[in-house]
Coordinates of C-alpha atoms in Angstrom, one line a residue:
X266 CA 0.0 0.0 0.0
X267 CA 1.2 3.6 -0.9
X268 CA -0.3 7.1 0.6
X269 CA -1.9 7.5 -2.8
X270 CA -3.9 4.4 -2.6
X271 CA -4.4 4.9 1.6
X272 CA -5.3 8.6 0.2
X273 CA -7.9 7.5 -1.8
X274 CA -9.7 4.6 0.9
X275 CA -9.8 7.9 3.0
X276 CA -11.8 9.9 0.3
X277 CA -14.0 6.8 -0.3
X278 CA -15.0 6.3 3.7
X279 CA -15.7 10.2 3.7
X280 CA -17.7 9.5 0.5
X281 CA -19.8 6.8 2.2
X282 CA -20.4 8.4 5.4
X283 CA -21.7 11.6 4.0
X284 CA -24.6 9.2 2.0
X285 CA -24.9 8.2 6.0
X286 CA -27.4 11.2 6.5
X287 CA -29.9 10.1 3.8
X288 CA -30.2 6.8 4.9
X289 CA -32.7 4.2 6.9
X290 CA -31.5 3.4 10.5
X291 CA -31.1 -0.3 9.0
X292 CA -29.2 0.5 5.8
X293 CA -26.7 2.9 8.6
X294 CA -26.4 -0.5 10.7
X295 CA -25.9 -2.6 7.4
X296 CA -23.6 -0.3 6.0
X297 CA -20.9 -0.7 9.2
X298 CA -21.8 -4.1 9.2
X299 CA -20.1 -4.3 5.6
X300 CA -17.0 -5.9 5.0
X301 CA -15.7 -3.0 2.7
X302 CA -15.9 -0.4 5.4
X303 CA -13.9 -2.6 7.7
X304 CA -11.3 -3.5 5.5
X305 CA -10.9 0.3 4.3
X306 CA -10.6 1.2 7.7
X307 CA -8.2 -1.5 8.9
X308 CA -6.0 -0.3 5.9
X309 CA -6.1 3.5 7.1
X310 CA -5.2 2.3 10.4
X311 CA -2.6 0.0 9.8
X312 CA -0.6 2.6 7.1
X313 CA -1.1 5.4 9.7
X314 CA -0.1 3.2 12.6
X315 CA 3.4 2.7 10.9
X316 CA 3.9 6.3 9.8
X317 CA 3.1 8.1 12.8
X318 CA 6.5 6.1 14.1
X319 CA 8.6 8.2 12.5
X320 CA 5.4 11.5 12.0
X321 CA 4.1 11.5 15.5
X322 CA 3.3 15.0 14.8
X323 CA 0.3 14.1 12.6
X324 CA -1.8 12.7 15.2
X325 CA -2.7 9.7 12.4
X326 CA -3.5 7.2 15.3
X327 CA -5.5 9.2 17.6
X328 CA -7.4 10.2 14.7
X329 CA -8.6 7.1 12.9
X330 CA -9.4 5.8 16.8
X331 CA -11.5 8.5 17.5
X332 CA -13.1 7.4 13.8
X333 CA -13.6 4.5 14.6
X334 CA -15.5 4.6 17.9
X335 CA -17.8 7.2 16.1
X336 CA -18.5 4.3 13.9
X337 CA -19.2 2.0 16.7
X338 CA -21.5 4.7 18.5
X339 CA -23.1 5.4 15.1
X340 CA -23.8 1.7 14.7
X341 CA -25.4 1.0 18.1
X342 CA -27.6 4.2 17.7
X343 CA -28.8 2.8 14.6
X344 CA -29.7 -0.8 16.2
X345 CA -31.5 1.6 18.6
X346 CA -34.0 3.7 15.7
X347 CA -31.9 6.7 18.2
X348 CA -32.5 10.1 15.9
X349 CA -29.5 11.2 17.8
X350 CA -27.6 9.1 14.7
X351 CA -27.8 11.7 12.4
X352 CA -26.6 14.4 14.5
X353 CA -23.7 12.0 14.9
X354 CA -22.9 11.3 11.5
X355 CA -23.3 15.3 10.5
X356 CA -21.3 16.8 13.3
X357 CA -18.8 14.0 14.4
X358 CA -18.2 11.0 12.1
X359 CA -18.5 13.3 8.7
X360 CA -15.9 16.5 10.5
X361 CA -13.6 13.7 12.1
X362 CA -12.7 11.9 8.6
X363 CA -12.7 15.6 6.9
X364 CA -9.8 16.0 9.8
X365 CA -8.0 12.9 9.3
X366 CA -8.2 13.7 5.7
X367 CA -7.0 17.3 5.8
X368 CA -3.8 15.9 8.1
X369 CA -3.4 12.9 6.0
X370 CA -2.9 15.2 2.9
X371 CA -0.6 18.0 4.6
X372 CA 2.0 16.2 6.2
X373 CA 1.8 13.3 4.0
X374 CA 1.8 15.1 0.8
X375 CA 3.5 18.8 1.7
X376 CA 4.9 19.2 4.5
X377 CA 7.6 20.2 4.9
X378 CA 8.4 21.7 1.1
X379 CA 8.5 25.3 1.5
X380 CA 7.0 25.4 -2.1
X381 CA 4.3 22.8 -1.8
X382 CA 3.4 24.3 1.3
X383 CA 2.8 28.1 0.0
X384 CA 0.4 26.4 -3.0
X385 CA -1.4 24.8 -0.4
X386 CA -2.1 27.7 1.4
X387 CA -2.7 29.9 -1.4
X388 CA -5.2 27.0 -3.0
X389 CA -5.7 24.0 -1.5
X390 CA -6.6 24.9 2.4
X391 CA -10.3 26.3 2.2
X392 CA -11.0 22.6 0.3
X393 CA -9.1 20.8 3.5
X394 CA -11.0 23.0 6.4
X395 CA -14.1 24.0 5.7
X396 CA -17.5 24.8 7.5
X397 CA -20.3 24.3 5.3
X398 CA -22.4 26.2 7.5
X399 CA -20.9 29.5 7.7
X400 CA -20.9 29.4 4.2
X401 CA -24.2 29.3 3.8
X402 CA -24.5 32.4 6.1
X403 CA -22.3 34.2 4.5
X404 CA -23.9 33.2 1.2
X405 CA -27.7 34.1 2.6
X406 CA -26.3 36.7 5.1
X407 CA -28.3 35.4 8.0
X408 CA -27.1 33.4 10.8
X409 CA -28.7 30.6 12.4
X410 CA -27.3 31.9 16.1
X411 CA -25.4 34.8 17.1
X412 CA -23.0 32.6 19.0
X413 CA -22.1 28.6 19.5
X414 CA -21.4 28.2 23.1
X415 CA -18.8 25.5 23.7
X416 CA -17.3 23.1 26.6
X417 CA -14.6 21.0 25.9
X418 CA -13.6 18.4 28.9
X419 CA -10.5 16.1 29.2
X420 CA -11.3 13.9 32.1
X421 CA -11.8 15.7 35.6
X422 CA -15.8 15.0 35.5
X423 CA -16.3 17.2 39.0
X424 CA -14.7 20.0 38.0
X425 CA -16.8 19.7 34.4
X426 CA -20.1 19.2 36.3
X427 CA -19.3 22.7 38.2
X428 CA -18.7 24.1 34.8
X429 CA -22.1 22.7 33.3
X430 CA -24.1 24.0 36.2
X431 CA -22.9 27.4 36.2
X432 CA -22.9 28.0 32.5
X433 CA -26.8 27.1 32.3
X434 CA -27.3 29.8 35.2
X435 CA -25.5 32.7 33.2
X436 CA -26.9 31.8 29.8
X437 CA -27.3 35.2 28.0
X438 CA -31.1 36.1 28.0
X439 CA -30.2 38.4 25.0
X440 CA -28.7 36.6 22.4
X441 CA -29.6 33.3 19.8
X442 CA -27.3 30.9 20.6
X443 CA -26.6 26.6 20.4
X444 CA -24.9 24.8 23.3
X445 CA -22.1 22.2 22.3
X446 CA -20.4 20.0 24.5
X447 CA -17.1 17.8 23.6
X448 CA -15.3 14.9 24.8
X449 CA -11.7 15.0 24.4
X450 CA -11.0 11.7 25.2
X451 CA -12.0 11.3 28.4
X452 CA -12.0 7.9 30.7
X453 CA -14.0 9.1 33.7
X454 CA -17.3 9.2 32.7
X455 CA -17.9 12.7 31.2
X456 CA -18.5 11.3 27.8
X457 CA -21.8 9.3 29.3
X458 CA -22.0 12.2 31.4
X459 CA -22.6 14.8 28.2
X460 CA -24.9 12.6 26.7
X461 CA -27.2 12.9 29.5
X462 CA -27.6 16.7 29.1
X463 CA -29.4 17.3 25.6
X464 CA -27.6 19.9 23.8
X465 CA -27.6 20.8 20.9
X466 CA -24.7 19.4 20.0
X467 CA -22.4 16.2 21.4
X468 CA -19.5 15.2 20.6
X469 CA -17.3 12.6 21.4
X470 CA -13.8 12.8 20.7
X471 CA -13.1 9.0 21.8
X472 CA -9.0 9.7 21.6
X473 CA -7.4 12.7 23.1
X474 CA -5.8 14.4 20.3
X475 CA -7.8 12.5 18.2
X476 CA -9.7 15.9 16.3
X477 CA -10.9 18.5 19.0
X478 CA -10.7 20.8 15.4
X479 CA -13.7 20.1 14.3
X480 CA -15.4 22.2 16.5
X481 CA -14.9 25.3 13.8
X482 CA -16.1 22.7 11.2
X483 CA -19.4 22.7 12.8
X484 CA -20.3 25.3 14.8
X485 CA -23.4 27.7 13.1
X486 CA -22.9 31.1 15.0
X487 CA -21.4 33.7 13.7
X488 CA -19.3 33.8 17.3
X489 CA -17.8 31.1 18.8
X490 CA -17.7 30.8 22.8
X491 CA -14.9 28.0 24.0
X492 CA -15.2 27.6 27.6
X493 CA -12.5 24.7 29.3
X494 CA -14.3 21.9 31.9
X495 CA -12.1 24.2 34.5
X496 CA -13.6 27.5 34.1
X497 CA -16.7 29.1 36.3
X498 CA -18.4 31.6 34.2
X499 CA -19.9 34.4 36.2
X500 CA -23.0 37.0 36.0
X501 CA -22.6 39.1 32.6
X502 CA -19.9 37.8 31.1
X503 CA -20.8 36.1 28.0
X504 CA -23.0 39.5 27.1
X505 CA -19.8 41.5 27.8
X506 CA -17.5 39.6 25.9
X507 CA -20.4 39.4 23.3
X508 CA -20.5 43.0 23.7
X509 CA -16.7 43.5 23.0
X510 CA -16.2 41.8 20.1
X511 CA -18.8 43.2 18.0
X512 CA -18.0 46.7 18.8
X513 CA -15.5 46.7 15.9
X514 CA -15.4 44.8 12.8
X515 CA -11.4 44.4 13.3
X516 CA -11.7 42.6 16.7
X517 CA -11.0 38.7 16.1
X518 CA -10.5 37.4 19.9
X519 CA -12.1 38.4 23.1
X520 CA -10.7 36.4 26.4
X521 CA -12.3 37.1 30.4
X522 CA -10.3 38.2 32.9
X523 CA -9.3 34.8 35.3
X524 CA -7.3 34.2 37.8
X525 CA -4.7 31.2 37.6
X526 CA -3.5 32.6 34.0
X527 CA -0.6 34.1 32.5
X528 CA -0.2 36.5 29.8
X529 CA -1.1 39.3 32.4
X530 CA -5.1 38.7 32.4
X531 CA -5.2 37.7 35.7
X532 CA -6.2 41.4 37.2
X533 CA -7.5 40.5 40.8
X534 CA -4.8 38.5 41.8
X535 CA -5.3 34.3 43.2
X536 CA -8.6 33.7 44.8
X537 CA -10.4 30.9 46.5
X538 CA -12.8 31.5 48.2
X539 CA -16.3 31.4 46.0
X540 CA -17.3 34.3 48.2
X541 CA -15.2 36.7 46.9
X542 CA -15.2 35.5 43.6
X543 CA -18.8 36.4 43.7
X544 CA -18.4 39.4 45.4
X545 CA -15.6 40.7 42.9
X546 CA -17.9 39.4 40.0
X547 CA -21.4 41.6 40.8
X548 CA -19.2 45.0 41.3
X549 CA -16.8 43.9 38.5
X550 CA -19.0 42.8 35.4
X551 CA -20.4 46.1 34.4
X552 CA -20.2 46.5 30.4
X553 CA -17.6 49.4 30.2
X554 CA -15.6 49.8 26.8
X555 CA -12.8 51.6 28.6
X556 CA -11.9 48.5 30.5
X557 CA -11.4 46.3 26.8
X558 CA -7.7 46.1 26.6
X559 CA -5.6 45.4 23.1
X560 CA -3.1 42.7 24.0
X561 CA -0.7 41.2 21.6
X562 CA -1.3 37.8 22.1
X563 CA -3.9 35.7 24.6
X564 CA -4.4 32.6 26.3
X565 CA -7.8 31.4 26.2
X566 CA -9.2 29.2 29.3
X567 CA -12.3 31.1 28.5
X568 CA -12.6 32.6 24.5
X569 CA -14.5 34.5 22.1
X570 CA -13.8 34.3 18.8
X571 CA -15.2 35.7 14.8
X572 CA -15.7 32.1 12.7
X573 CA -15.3 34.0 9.8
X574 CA -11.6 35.3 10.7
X575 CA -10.7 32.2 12.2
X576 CA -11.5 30.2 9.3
X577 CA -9.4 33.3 7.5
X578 CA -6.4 31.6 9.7
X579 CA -7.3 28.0 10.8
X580 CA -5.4 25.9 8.3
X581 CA -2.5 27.7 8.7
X582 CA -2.8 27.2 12.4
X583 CA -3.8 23.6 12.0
X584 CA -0.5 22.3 10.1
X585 CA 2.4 24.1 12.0
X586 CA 4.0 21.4 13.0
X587 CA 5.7 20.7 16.3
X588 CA 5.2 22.9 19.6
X589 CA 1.6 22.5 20.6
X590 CA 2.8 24.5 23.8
X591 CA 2.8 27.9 21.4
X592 CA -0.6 27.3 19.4
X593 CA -2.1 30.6 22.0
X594 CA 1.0 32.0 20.2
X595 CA 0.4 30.9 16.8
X596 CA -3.0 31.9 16.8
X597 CA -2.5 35.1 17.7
X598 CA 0.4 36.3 15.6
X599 CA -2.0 34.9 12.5
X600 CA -4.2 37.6 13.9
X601 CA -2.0 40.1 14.2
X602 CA -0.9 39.6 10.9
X603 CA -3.9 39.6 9.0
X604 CA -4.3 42.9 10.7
X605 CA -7.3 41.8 13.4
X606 CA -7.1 43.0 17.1
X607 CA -7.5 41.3 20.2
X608 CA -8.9 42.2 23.5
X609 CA -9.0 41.2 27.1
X610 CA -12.4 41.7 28.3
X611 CA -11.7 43.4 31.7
X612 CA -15.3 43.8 32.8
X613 CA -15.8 40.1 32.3
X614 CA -14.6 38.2 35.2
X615 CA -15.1 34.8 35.8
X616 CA -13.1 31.9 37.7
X617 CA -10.2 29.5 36.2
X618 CA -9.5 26.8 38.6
X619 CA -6.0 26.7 36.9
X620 CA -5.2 24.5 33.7
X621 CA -6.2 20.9 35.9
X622 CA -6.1 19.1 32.8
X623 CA -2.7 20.3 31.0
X624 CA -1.1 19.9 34.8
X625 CA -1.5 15.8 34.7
X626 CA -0.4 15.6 31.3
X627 CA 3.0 17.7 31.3
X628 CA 6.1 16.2 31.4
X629 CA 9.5 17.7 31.4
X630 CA 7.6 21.5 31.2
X631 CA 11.1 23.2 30.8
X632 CA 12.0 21.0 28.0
X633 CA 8.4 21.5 25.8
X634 CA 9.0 25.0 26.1
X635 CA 12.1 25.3 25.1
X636 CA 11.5 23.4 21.6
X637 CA 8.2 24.5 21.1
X638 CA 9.8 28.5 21.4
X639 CA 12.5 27.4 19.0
X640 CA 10.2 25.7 16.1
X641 CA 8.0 28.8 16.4
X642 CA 11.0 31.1 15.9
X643 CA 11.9 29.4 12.7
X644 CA 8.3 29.5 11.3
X645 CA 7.0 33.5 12.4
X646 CA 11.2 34.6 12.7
X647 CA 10.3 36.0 16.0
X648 CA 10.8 35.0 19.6
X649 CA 7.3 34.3 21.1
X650 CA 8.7 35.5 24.5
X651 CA 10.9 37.8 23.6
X652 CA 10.8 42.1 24.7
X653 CA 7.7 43.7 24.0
X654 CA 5.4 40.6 24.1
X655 CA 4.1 41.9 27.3
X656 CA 4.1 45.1 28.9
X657 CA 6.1 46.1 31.4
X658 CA 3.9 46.2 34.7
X659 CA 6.5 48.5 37.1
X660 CA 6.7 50.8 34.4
X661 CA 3.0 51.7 34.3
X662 CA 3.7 52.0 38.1
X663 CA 5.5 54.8 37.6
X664 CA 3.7 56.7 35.1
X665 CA 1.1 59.1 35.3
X666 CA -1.7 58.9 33.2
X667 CA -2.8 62.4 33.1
X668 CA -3.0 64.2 29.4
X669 CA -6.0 65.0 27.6
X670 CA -6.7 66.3 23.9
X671 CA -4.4 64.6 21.2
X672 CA -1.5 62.2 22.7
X673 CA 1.5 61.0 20.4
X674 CA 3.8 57.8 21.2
X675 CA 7.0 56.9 19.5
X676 CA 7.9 53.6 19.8
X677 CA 11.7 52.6 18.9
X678 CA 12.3 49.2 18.5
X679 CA 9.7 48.0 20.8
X680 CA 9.5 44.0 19.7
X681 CA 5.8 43.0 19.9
X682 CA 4.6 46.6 20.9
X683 CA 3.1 45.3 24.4
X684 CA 4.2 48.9 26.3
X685 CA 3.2 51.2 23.9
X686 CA -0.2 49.3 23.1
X687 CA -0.7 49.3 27.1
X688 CA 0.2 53.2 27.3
X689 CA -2.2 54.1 24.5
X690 CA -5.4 51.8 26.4
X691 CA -4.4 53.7 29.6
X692 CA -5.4 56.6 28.3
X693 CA -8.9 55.3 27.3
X694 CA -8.8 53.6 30.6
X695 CA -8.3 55.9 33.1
X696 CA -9.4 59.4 31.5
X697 CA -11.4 57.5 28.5
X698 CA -8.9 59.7 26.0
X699 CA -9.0 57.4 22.9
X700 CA -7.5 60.3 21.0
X701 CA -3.6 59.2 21.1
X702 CA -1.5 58.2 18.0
X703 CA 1.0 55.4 17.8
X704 CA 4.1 55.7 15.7
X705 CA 6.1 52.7 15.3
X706 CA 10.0 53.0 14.3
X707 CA 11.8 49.6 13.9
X708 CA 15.0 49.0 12.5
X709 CA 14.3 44.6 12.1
X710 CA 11.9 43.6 9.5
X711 CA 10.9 40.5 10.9
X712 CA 8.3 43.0 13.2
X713 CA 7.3 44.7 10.2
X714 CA 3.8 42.6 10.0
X715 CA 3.5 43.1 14.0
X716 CA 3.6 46.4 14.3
X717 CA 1.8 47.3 11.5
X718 CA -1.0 45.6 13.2
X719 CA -0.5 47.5 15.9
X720 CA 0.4 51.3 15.7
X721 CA -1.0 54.0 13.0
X722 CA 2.3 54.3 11.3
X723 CA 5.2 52.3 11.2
X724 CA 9.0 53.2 10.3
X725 CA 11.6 50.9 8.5
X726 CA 15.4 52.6 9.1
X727 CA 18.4 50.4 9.3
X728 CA 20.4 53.2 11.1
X729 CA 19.3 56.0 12.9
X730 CA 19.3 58.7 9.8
X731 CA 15.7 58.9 10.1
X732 CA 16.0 60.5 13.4
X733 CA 18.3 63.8 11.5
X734 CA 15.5 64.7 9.6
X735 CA 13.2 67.5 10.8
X736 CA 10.7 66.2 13.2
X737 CA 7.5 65.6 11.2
X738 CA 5.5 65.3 14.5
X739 CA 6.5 66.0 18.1
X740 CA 5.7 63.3 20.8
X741 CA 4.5 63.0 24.3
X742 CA 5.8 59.9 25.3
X743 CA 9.2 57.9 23.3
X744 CA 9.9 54.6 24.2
X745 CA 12.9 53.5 23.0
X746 CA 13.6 49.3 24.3
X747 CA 16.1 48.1 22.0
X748 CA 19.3 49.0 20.3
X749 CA 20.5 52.2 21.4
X750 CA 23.3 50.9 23.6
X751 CA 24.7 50.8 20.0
X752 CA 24.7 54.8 19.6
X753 CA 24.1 56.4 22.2
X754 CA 24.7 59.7 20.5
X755 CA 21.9 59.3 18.3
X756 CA 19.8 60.3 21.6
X757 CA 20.5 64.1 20.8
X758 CA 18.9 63.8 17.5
X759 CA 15.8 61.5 18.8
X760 CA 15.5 64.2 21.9
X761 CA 14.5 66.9 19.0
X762 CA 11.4 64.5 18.9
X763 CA 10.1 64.9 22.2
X764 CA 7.4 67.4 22.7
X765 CA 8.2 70.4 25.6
X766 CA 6.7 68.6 28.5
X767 CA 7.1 65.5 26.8
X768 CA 9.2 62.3 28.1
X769 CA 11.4 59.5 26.6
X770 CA 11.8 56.4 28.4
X771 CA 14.8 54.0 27.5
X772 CA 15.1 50.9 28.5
X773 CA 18.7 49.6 28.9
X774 CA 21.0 46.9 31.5
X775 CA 23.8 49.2 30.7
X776 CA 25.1 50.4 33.9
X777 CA 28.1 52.5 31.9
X778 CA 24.8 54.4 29.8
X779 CA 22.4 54.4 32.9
X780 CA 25.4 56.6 34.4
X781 CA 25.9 58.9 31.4
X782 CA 22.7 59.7 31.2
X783 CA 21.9 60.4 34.9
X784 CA 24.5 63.0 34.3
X785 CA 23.4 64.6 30.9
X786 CA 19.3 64.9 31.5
X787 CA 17.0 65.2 34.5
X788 CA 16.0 61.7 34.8
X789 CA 14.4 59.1 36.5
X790 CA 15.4 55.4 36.7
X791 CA 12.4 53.1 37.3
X792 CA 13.4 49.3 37.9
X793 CA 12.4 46.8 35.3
X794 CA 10.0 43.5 36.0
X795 CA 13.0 41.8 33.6
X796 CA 15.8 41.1 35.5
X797 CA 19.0 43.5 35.5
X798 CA 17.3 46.1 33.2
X799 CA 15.6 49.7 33.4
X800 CA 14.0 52.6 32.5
X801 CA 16.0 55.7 32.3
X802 CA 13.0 58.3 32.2
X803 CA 14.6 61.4 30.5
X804 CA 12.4 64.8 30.6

């Protein structure tokens, strides 16, 4: 057998089991009970089996698994007249072969050919990933819900039935919406567990890693709500979130504030006690647009996304190889670079008990990290954790947010942007000023795409000539984080920038510079949350 033929048996199972929907429940049992639907499954399963030795990255195993005990499921429904079959075969069985196939294909076929894989993106990927429903909206302009509300468990049933019960209490009141839950391989009873509930939607993902994708194959709102079993949503926050991400056409991603998260979206600090969870929740969860902060990237216990954008990015997402540690990453550097915007939803609060799942199945953290960080440097040419990607928290300690009327930033060399993007929200924040400009100067095109996303005009200089021109617009605040240690002459010319009662703030581990400059300008130097830097705050 060759992946052509193995190809081909694939395309031939998907064909049959999308005839599955038109049939009798005895022609769906007599159709498993075939011989030629075994044996083309056995094949699948016996070439993947022996190419995910040496491609463990395609998942080949988990996948034709999870297949297979759709089939089985699908089969005993049948024997039972259960309409709940064709749910099954349309949402699950149907999406988990489309999957398989999609993989099969990618990293079979393309991967990792630079050339192969740019046709495939440019051509090939809507055929691979697709969501027939959204189509159709987008074809008839009408949606059948405004949002898919979705909970996706990996074992850890108590902390899933907690979930359950306080989702059903907060259910928006306002807003058209399906509820969809997902098994992701779970051994503990969630899966029988789900299937007691009636939702709209269940599926059962019988492997874990086995195709928790096809939840953007089938979900009909225009919005898509992911919630993990360890999250307790709270009083207004799926209208808040709701709120927040259809407030501007850009806006791709919306995440709730939680405790137990990283990424800087944990604003209250650890809590336990459902007391003051509750408490912080009814004085917290006020809709308030000033409070919806731009972050560069997110981490999603709790999500809100736009089906259309993400299905704009998904198969890029989907085939990125090694480093499942960095897919928060991944994701949202394809929306940066397709020029979308991302929010924390800071009037939204709700409760993460604190990744319970991911805990039991880490080994050797340090180790994951550490490769997943380098495979995503070679693919986006940028360090994930590198300057910039969040903001500097003593900083903002140390400024005051006090200007009104028009405010201009300069940022120099500011990686992923995180400090000026965080100055330019304060404003909205604290004096709900939205009127401030962000100029972006970079002399590294590899953050070209970034901060293009990000400011209102962005700079490319290789040396600092730029800065000996006349000043074509004088600034409030200049950040300059990387590269001056270089120069540090050029500061005369970049000082010319700086409005009157403006302020540049330079961020340096340079003890010789951090002297010099103490000497040549009344300055400041505020300590850095990165270890032996600061900020040299020069009026």
């Amino acid at each position: 057998m060759d992946k052509h033929y193995i190809y081909d048996r694939i395309e031939i199972l998907l064909n049959k089991a999308q005839t599955l929907k038109e049939k009798s429940f005895e022609d769906i049992y007599g159709e498993f009970e075939y011989t030629e639907v075994g044996k083309i499954v056995s094949e699948i399963h016996r070439y993947v089996e022996e190419l995910c030795q040496e491609q463990s990255i395609m998942n080949g195993v988990q996948q034709i698994e999870s297949v297979e005990a759709s089939m089985r499921n699908i089969q005993k429904l049948a024997l039972e007249n259960n309409n709940e079959v064709y749910k099954k075969i349309e949402y699950e069985l149907v999406p988990l072969i489309k999957n398989m196939r999609m993989y099969f294909y990618y990293f079979i076929f393309i991967y990792p050919d630079k050339d192969k894989m740019k046709k495939y993106f440019e051509n090939e990927v809507e055929k691979y990933f697709d969501n027939p429903y959204v189509e159709e909206s987008k074809r008839t302009g009408r949606y059948k819900y405004d949002l898919s509300i979705v909970i996706i468990a990996y074992n850890k049933l108590e902390y899933t039935k907690v979930c359950v019960g306080y989702l059903l209490k907060y259910l928006p009141s306002k807003i058209r919406y399906e509820l969809i839950l997902m098994n992701h391989g779970s051994t503990d009873g969630t899966k029988e567990y789900f299937e007691q509930l009636n939702f709209d939607k269940t599926i059962n993902i019988a492997v874990n890693g086995g195709g928790i994708q096809i939840i953007d194959r089938i979900v009909e709102g225009r919005y898509v709500l992911k919630i993990s079993n360890d999250v307790i949503v709270l009083n207004n926050v799926i209208e808040n979130m709701y709120q927040c991400i259809t407030s501007n056409e850009k806006i791709a991603w919306v995440v709730a504030t939680t405790p137990n998260v990283s990424n800087q979206q944990d604003i209250f600090g650890e809590i336990s006690d459902m007391e003051e969870i509750f408490r912080i929740a009814a004085i917290n969860n006020v809709s308030n647009e000033r409070r919806w902060e731009e972050k560069i990237r997110l981490c999603n216990p709790i999500d809100m996304y736009d089906i259309e954008k993400t299905l704009e990015i998904i198969g890029r997402l989907l085939t990125n190889g090694p480093g499942v540690l960095f897919s928060d990453d991944r994701q949202s550097a394809l929306y940066r670079r397709a020029g979308y915007k991302m929010y924390l939803a800071k009037d939204s609060y709700c409760y993460h008990f604190g990744s319970v799942t991911i805990k039991d199945n880490m080994e050797n953290e340090r180790e994951c990290f550490r490769k997943g960080r380098i495979e995503y440097l070679k693919e986006y040419g940028i360090d994930p954790w590198g300057y910039g990607f969040v903001y500097d928290s003593k900083l903002f300690c140390n400024l005051e947010i006090e200007k009104q009327g028009k405010v201009n930033i300069l940022g120099i060399n500011s990686g992923l942007c995180a400090n000026i993007v965080k100055l330019r929200d304060s404003f909205k924040e604290v004096l709900g000023n939205k009127n401030v400009w962000i100029t972006g100067f970079i002399q590294s095109r590899e953050y070209e795409l970034d901060v293009k996303s990000l400011t209102d005009e962005v700079f490319l200089c290789g040396d600092w000539s730029f800065f000996d021109q006349e000043p074509t617009r004088l600034y409030d605040y200049i950040l300059i984080e990387n590269g001056i240690e270089e120069d540090l002459q050029v500061l005369e010319s970049i000082y010319k920038w700086k409005k009157i009662d403006g302020e540049i703030l330079l961020r340096t581990k340079n003890q010789n510079i951090r002297k010099k400059l103490q000497e040549k300008y009344l300055s400041q130097e505020i300590e850095s949350i990165e270890q032996n830097y600061y900020w040299i705050r020069i009026q």
